[in-house]
PDB file of C-alpha atoms in Angstrom:
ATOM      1  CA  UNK A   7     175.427 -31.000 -84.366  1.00  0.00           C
ATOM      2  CA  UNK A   8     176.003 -30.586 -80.562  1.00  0.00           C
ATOM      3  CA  UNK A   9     172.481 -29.945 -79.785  1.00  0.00           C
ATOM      4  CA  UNK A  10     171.229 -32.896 -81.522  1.00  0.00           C
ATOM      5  CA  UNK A  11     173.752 -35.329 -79.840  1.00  0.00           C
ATOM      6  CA  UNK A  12     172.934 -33.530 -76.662  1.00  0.00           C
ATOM      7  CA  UNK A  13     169.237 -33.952 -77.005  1.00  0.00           C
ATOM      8  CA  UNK A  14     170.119 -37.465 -78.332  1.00  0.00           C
ATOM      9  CA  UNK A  15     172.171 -38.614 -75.171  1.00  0.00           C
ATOM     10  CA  UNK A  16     169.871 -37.069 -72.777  1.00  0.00           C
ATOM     11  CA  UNK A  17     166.856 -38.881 -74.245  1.00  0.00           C
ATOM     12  CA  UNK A  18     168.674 -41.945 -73.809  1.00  0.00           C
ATOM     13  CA  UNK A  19     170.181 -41.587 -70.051  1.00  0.00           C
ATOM     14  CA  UNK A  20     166.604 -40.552 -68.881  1.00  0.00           C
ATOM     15  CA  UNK A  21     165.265 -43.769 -70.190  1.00  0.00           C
ATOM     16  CA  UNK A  22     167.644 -46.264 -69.072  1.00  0.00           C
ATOM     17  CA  UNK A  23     168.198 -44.786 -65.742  1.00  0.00           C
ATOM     18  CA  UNK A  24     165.439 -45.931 -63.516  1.00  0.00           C
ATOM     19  CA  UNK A  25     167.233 -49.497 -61.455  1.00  0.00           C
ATOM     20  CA  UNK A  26     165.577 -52.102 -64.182  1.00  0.00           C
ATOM     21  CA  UNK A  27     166.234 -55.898 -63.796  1.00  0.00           C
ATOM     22  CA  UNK A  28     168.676 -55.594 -66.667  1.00  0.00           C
ATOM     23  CA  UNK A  29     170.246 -52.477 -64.519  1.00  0.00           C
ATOM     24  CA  UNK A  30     169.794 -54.489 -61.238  1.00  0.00           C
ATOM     25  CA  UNK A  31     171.808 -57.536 -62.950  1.00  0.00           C
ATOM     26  CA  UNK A  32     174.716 -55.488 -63.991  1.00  0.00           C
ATOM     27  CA  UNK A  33     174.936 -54.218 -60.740  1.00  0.00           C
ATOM     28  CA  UNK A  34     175.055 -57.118 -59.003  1.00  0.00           C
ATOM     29  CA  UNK A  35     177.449 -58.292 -61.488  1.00  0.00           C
ATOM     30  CA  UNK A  36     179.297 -55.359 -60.805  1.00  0.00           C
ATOM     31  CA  UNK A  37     179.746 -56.590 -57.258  1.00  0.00           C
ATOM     32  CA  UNK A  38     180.976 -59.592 -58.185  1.00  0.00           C
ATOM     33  CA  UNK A  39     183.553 -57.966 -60.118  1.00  0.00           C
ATOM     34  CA  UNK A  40     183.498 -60.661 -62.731  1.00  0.00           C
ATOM     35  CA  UNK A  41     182.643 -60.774 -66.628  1.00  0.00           C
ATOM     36  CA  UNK A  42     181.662 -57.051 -65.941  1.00  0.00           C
ATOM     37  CA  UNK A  43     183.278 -55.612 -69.088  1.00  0.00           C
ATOM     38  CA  UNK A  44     181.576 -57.847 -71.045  1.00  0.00           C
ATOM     39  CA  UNK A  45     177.839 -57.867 -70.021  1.00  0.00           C
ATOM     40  CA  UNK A  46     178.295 -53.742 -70.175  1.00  0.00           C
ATOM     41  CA  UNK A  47     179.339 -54.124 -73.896  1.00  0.00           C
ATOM     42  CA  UNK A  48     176.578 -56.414 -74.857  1.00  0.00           C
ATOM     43  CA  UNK A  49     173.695 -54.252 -72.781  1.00  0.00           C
ATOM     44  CA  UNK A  50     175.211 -51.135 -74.491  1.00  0.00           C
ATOM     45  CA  UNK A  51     175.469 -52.713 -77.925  1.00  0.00           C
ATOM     46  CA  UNK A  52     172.352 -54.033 -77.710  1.00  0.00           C
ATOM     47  CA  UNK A  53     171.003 -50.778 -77.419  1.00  0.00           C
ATOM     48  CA  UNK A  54     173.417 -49.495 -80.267  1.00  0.00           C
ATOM     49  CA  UNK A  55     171.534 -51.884 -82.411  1.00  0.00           C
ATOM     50  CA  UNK A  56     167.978 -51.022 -81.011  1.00  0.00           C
ATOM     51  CA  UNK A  57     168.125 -47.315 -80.947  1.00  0.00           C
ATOM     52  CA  UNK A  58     169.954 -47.157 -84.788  1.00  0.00           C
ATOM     53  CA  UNK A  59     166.722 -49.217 -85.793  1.00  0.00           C
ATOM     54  CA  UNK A  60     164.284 -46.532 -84.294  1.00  0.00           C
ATOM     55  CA  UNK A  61     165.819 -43.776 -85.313  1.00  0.00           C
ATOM     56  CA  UNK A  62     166.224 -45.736 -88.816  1.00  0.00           C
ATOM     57  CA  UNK A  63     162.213 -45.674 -88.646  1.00  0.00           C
ATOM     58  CA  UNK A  64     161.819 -49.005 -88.028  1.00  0.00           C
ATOM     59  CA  UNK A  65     159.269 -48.561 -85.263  1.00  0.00           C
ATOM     60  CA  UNK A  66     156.321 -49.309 -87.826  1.00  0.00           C
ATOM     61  CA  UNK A  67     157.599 -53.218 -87.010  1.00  0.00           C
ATOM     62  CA  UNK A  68     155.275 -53.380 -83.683  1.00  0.00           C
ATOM     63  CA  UNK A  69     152.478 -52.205 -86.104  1.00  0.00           C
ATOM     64  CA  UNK A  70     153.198 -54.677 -88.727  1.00  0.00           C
ATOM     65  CA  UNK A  71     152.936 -57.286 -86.238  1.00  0.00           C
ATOM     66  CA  UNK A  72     150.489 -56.875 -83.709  1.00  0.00           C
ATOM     67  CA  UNK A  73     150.909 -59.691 -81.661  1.00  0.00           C
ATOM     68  CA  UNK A  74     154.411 -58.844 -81.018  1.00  0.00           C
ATOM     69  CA  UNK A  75     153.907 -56.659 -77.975  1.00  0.00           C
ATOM     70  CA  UNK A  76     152.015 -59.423 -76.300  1.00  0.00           C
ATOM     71  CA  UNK A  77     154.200 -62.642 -77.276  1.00  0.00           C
ATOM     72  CA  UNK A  78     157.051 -60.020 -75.760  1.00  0.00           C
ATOM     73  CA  UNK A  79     155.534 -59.135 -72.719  1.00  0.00           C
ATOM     74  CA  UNK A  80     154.046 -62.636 -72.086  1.00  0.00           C
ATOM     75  CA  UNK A  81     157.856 -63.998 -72.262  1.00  0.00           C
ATOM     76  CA  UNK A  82     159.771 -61.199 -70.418  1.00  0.00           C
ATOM     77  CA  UNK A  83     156.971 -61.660 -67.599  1.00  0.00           C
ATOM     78  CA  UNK A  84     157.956 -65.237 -67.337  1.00  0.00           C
ATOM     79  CA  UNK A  85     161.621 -64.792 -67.684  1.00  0.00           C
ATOM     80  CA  UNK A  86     161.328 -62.558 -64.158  1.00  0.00           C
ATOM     81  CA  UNK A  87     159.331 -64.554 -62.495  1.00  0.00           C
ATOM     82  CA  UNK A  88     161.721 -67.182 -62.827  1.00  0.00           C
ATOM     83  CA  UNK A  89     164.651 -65.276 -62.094  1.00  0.00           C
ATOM     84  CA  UNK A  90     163.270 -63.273 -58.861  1.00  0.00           C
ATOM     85  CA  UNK A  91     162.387 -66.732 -58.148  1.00  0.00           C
ATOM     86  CA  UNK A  92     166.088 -67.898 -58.345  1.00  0.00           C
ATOM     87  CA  UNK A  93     167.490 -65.005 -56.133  1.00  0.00           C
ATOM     88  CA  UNK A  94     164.735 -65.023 -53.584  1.00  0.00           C
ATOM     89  CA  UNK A  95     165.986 -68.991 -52.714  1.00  0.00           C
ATOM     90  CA  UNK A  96     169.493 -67.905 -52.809  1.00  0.00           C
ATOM     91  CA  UNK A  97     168.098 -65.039 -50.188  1.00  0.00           C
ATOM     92  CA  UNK A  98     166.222 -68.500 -48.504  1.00  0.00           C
ATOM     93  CA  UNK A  99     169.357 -70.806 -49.031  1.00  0.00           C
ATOM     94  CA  UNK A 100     172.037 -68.262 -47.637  1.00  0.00           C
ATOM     95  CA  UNK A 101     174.930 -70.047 -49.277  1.00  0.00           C
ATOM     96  CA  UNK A 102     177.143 -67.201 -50.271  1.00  0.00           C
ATOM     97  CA  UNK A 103     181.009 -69.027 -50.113  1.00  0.00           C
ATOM     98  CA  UNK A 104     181.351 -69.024 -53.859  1.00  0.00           C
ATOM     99  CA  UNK A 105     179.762 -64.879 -53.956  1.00  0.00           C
ATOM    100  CA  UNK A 106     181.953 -63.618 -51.434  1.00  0.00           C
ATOM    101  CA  UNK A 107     185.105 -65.863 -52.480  1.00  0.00           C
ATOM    102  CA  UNK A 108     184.367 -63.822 -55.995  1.00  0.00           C
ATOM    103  CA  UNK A 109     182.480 -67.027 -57.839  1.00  0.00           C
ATOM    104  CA  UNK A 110     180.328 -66.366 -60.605  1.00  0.00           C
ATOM    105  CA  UNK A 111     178.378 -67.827 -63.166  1.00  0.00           C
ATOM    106  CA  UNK A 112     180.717 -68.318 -66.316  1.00  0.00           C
ATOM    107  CA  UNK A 113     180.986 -65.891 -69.139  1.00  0.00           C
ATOM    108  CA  UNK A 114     178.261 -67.668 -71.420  1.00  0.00           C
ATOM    109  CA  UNK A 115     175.609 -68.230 -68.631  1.00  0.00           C
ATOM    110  CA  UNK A 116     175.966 -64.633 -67.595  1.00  0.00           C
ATOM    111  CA  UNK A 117     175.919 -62.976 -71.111  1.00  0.00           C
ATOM    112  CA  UNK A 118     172.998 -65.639 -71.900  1.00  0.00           C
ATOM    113  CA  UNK A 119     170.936 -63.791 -68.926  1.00  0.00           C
ATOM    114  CA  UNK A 120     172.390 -60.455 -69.664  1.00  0.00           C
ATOM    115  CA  UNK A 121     170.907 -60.754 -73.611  1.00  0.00           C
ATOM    116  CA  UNK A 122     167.659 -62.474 -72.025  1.00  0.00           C
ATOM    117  CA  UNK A 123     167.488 -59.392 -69.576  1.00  0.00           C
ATOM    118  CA  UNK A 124     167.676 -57.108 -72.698  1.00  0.00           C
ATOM    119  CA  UNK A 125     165.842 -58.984 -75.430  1.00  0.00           C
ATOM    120  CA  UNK A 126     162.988 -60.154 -73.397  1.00  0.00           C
ATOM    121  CA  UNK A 127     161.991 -56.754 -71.726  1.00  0.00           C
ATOM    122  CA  UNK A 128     159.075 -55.524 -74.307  1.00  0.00           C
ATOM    123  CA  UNK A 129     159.860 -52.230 -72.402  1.00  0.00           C
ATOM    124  CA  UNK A 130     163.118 -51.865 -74.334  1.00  0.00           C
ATOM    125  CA  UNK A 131     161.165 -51.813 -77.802  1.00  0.00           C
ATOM    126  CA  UNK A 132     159.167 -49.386 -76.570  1.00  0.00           C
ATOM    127  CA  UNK A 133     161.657 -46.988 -75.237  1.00  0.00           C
ATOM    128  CA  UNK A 134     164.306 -47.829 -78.647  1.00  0.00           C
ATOM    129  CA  UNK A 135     162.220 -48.351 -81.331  1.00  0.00           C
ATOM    130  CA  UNK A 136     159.164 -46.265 -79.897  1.00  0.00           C
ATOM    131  CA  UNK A 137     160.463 -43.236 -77.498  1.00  0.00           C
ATOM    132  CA  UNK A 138     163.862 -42.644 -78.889  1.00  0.00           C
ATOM    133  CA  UNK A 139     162.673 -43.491 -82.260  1.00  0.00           C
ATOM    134  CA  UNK A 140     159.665 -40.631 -82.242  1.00  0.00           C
ATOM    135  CA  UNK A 141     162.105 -38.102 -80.602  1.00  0.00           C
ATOM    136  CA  UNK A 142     164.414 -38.341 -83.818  1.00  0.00           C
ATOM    137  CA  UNK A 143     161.738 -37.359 -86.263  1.00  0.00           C
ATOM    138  CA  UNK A 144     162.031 -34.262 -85.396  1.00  0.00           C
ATOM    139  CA  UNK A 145     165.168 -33.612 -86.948  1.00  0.00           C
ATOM    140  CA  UNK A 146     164.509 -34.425 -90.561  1.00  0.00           C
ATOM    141  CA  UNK A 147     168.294 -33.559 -91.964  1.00  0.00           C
ATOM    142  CA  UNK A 148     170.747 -36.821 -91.996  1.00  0.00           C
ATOM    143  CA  UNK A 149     173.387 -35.185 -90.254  1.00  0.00           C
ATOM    144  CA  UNK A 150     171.377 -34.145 -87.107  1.00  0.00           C
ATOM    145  CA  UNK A 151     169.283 -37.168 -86.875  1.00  0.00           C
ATOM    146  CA  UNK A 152     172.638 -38.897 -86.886  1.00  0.00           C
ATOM    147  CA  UNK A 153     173.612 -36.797 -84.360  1.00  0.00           C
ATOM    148  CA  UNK A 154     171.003 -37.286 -82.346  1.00  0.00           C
ATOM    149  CA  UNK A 155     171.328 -41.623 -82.472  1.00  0.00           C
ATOM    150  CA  UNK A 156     175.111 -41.034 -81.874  1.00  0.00           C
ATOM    151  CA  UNK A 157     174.006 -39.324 -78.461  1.00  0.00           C
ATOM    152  CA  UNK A 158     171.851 -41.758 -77.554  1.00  0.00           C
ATOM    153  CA  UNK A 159     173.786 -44.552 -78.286  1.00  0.00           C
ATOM    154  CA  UNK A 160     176.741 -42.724 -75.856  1.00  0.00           C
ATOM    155  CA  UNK A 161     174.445 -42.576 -72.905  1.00  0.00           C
ATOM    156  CA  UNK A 162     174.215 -46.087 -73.061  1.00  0.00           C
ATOM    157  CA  UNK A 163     177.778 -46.959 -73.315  1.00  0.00           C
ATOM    158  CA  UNK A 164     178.090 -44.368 -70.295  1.00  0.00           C
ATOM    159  CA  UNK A 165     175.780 -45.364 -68.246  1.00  0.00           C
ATOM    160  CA  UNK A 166     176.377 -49.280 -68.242  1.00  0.00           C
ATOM    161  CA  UNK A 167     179.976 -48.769 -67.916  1.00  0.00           C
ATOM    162  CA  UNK A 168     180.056 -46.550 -64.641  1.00  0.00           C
ATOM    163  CA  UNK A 169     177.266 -49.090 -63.166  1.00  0.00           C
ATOM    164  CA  UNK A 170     178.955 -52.294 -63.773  1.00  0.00           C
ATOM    165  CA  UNK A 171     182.321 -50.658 -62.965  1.00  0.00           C
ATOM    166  CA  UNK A 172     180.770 -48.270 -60.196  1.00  0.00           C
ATOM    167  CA  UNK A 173     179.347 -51.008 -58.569  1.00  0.00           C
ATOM    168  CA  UNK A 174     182.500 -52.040 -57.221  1.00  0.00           C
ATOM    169  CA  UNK A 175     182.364 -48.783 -55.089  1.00  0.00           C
ATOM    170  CA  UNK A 176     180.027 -50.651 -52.818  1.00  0.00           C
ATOM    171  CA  UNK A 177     182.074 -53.731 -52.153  1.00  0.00           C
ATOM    172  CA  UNK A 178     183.468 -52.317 -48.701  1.00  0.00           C
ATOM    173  CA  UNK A 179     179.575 -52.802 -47.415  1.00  0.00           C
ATOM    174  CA  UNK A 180     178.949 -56.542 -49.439  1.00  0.00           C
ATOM    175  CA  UNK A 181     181.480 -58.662 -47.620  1.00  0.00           C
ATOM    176  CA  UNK A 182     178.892 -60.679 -45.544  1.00  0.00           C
ATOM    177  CA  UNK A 183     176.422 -63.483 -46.425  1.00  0.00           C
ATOM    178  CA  UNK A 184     173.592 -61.146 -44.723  1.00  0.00           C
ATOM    179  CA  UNK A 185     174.226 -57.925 -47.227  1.00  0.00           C
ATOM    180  CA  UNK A 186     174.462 -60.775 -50.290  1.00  0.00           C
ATOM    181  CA  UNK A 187     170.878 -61.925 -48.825  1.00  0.00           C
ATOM    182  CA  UNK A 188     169.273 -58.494 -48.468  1.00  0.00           C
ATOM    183  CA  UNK A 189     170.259 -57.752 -51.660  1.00  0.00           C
ATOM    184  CA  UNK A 190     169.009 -60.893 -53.559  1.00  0.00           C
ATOM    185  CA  UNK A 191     165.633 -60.248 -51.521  1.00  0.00           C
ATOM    186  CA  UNK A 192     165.764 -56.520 -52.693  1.00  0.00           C
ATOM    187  CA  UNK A 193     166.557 -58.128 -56.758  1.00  0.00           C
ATOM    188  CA  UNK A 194     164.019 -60.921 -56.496  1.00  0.00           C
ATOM    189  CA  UNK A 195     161.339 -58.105 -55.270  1.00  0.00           C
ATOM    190  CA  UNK A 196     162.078 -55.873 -58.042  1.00  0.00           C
ATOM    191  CA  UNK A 197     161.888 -58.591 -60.496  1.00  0.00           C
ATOM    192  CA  UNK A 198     158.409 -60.154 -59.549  1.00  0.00           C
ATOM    193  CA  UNK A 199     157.026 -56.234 -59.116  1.00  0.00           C
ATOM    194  CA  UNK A 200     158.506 -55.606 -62.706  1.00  0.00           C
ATOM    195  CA  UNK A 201     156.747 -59.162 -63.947  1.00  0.00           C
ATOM    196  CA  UNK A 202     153.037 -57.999 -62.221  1.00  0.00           C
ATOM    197  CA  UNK A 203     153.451 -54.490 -63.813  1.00  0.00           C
ATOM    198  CA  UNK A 204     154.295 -56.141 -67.748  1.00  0.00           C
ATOM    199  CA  UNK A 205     150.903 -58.425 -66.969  1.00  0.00           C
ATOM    200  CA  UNK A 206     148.890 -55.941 -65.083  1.00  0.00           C
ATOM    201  CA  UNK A 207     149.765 -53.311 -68.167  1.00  0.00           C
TER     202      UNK A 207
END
């Protein structure tokens, strides 16, 4: 079973490594050092729940409903728009007393954007229910396809963990207004880059 859960867990690090906006949000959480336990938990259980439903062999869904992929795409789009929006004026506004005093959002405005971050990115269906999903079938037995979803379902607990909690490691460089800016510029450009490439796709 170790290959399987091997194979598993690599498929699912490779796919979730590449800095997302749901990757770039838990590690700017992570800098905050606040609530950071539990966004990891719901990003990784969220993929829990979408990677056990692809390599259930529910992918046909997207089939079943064509439209799906757009309506997805159309409202993840807008979603980071809005949000790259949001930290390029913070960038713009420079008011960073409540960041670098360790301020947040609270717990159900930052899980609300953490689930939006996950459940609105079409890009997650296709890499759960589509990637992960199709790399399963080849192991027809119950026990090895198990193993396999078990793997993959570890590399997401692993790798949202050590970024929200690794994050912290970069504190000693984030304790002035200017690196808070540069960052929220670098955030807002990722997330209006990600938006053109759901709509230009």
């Amino acid at each position: 079973m170790l290959g399987p859960a091997l194979t598993g867990f690599l498929t699912g690090f490779s796919l979730i490594l590449a800095i997302g906006a749901q990757n770039a949000f838990v590690l700017r959480q992570g800098l905050l050092r606040t609530h950071v336990f539990e966004l990891c938990l719901l990003c990784a259980l969220s993929d829990a729940l979408l990677i056990t439903a692809g390599v259930a062999g529910f992918g046909a869904i997207t089939a079943a409903l064509p439209m799906l992929p757009t309506i997805m795409t159309l409202g993840g789009a807008a979603f980071l728009l809005v949000y790259g929006a949001l930290r390029l004026k913070a960038a713009w506004d420079g008011d960073y007393h409540m960041t670098l005093t360790g301020g947040s959002a609270p717990l159900a405005a930052t899980l609300a954007t953490g689930a939006a971050f996950t459940w609105l990115n079409p890009h997650v269906y296709l890499d759960t229910l589509g990637l992960v999903g199709a790399v399963s079938t080849q192991y027809e037995a119950l026990g090895p396809k198990t193993a396999f979803g078990i793997g993959a379902v570890t590399a997401s607990f692993v790798f949202f963990f050590s970024l929200g909690y690794g994050a912290r490691l970069l504190a000693p460089v984030m304790t002035s207004a200017r690196a808070w800016r540069w960052l929220d510029i670098g955030i807002g450009i990722v997330m209006w880059a990600l938006a053109a490439k759901l709509l230009l796709s």
